[in-house]
Amino acid sequence: MEKPVLMRLENISKQYHMGEVIVEALKETSLDIYAGELLVIVGPSGSGKSTLLNLVGGMDKPSSGQIFFNGKELSVAGDQDLTMYRRQEIGFVFQFYNLIPDLTAAENVALAAELVEEPLTVDEALQGVGLLERSRHFPSQLSGGEQQRVSIARALVKKPHFLLCDEPTGALDYQTGKSILGLLDRVKNMGTTVIIVTHNTAIAAMAERVIRMRSGDIIEVLVNENPLPPERIEW
Amino acid sequence: MQVLNRRLIRMIWNTRGQFLALIAIVMLGVLIYISMTTAYMNLSRSQQSFYQENEFADYFLHVVKAPEAEIKRVANIPGVVQVTGRIQKDISFIKADGGRGTLRLTSYKLPVEGELNQIQVDSGRMFAREGGQGIEVLVDPKFAAANRLKPGSLIKVIAGSREVSLNVVGTAVSPEFIYLMKDSASLMPEPEEFGVLMMPHENAEQITDMQGQINQFLLKLVPGADEEEIKEQAEAILEPYGNLAAYNRDKQLSHLSLKGELEGLRVSSRFLPLIFFLVAAGIQFLLLGRMIKAQRSSIGVMKALGLGNMRIVMHFLSYPVCVSLLGSLLGSIFGIYLASIFSQMYAMFFNLPASIGGINGTAILYSVILTLLVGISSGLLACRGILLIQPAEAMRTAAPVGGGSIALEKLSFFWNSLNSAWRMSLRTMFRNRTRFAVTVLGVAGTVVILLMAFFSSDATDYMMERHFSMENRYDFRVTFNAPLKQSDITYWQQWEEIEAMEASLQVPIKVSKDFSGSDEKIRSEDDSLQGLRVGQKLLGIYLADGQELQVPENGVLLSERTAKKLAVQVGDWIWVESKMGVGPSHQARLKVTGIPQALLGGGSYVSLETANRLLGESRLFNSLLLKIDTAKSEQFKNRLKNMTAISSVLSRTKERANWDKMMESMIFFIGVMILFGGVLGLVIIYNSSLMNFNERKKELASLRVIGFTRQEIGNLLFKETAVQAIAGIIIGLPLGRWLGGLYIGAVSTDLYTMPVIIYTQSYFIVAGCTIIFILAGFGLVLPKLKQIDLVEALKNQD
């Protein structure tokens, strides 16, 4: 069954000026992202995978090319529009969680919930990641895995179209990492488009599509007909 | 170690905004310190040397008239080193426009050397005993300037009932005439109306008709002499000649005014810079502490390379030392400039021999030492962290900050009503307690400085309002050479310019408490008594709480100052002795029916009848309070010019105009204070906001990724600024009020008590100004929000 296209990237490229050097972070590339899919982007450092994620997440604009989200052109949007796009459509999960240390788990989630019109309740979001009973703990009182769950709850409470995860298991041990992946798989099954950027090629096994990148180029788009459930992935 | 020096320069460059802000605060502290201390030291030094060189007397005795021979007897009193006798008397002079003014004729024996209260010629030459050219006189420089008198000018005075022309040969100054006011009821010097006339003793005898007589004894005492004892003996000797007054330097008007000014400078020069130095110390401590934390791994590497703690501490200490040195350099330059403005101002009001300007090396040295101490001690406190850093550990990532509950959360009703943003801000503030405290105190300091600026203007304004609108409702007070009879009033009643008129009899008095029978030692105080008609309208008499009093038929309204000194209360009886200078002295026992408070001068009040009874007279008066038809005021003044019986005319409009002129210089200083306070507020908020921003850059970047707009991030940061600002204002307002009271307590003199008055509106204006300065300081940080790099949020920790 063909899923509808949620985002279309057409001939986008991205160059950074690092002092006097121009870094070609992303060479001319096109990509469609389907609604409700789980997409894994893999590649070594400097392959352009984070740049791609930033463009999808509205944190950056391409140097050339066009990005359409639900038919609307994102590549020409202003700063304010991009902020609104991130606010309403994007949930972001960071490698180091980036929770606010001065807020409890519930408050971290609530802070994001206050940004949108019809969020999930904080309890629903925390229930979803299995952390309801730890809601009054501060980040410093939580383990890494727990913090990452809060971070996912914070992303999901806004009911975004996209859940963008930058190395979500990068700072976690094996078991905890697997449980986070399980959580992300469940999120996808509830209809959210999940994009995971990672070094860890093993994670690709759970994806419906895998994009392999190198030196700013997409070198392969692999469709995985039989994604593995996360608990069966090993690395 | 050149590399570390280069690193220091980069450290300064990277924090250039904060570095400059710190220099600004240190500079202001030094500027205030140097300008005020220089002014204080210069003024105080020139006062002391002037007093010494011209043999300023320690004690003063006034009598009606005594033979010169009594000088020897007074000089024989144990404890008295030297006595100078002289004639001093207020006489009228005729101004260029025909109006009348008063000159304080003062006699000097020639040669003046060896006598007390010598004069020093300022321009022209010393007078000589009368030759063929008429009487030679000197006048004080301010009077000469105001009346355009130069050596060679003539001045017309009224001696007895004759007009006499005197030759002005120059101007001269003396320690007793530095700040020249006619009496303690005067608001300020009025050199057009009042001055000092100095002349050879023989000529003074002639003019005052006091051959072989004197009316003042100036005493030099041995250090530590018992003044009370000497006063008693002297008064016993002089009893037959009519004792009028006996007082020491501390009651001498010029000395008292100068002392008040010096005291004000001394207190301000210590207190005001303190605020700036404390804030500078606080900011340096925080900034350095933050830098050390941020450069933890670099410090670890330095240690691993073999640099000792001492060397690294010195490296970081160089930062506050640079701040201190640059701040004191700039502060000294501007401070010397401001000190010269002070000196110009003092030269405007004080009759001092030479220029009192000059650079004061001691003040500069002190301020450099002081700023270095502030910088180094706050730096050392912050550098403690360096010693704790272990190289191996330092090169690993620091543990993340731990959030936690704060005490405020126990107020669950309050806490639950807050949204997450507020909770975050409050917890952040609590976690950074030192920064919070420094910022709040800095804002409070700003409020205190602003409030002090408004306070001096409010208190003066209030005093003026009371003086001009409530207490003195007449337009002119005409004082006569000799008392007039009630019947003479009919002459004045014919004048069409006069709308209302009340007679007054002013009598200098000596007051003592009536102990009837008790053995308590009787103390007495000099005061002035004014007899007014019962139901007086042209003079308002008020209690401290503002309630108006009427002159009683029989009792006395005793001035607050005298009542306090004699511990007299309403209902007590007092003895009042007249010290009129003519005729025998009389005594009367009066009941105190009220204790009015006057902020300036003031005195005691009785009914006209009681005053007459005291003198054993009836229906006499010696001055008139007049309300004039404003349209005819010129006509009235012209009419006065032709009257010889008048000794002085006090015009309220003129007084007010003079006052307003003096206020102009005050406005300059209020403006400067507001500016300084403003810079302090701006810098403290700029610094704490910037530190807050820098520390939380990554956190804020994450929030931007989540979908916070820049404005929302700004609001988030502003919450903390707002809480600190409000806390600072809440602390600062009462603190300023309290310090104002302390300041007044420190600088109040016998001459006047400044009320601790701050108008309600001033509190609002101060709060408003503080908020503006705070917004400006915060506004300087806002552009930084654009620098938040979203991708920063994705990077590894630190």
Coordinates of C-alpha atoms in Angstrom, one line a residue, chain B residues 285 288-289 292 312-317 320 376-388:
Chain B
F285 CA 33.3 37.5 41.5
L288 CA 35.4 35.2 37.1
G289 CA 33.7 32.3 38.7
I292 CA 36.8 29.5 35.6
I312 CA 47.1 30.2 36.9
V313 CA 45.5 32.2 39.7
M314 CA 47.6 35.2 38.8
H315 CA 46.5 34.7 35.2
F316 CA 42.8 35.0 36.1
L317 CA 43.5 37.7 38.7
P320 CA 40.0 42.2 37.7
I376 CA 41.8 41.3 43.8
S377 CA 39.7 40.2 46.8
S378 CA 36.6 39.4 44.7
G379 CA 38.9 37.7 42.2
L380 CA 40.7 35.6 44.8
L381 CA 37.3 34.5 46.1
A382 CA 36.3 33.4 42.6
C383 CA 39.7 31.7 42.0
R384 CA 39.3 29.3 44.9
G385 CA 37.7 27.0 42.3
I386 CA 41.1 26.8 40.4
L387 CA 42.8 25.1 43.3
L388 CA 40.2 22.4 43.4

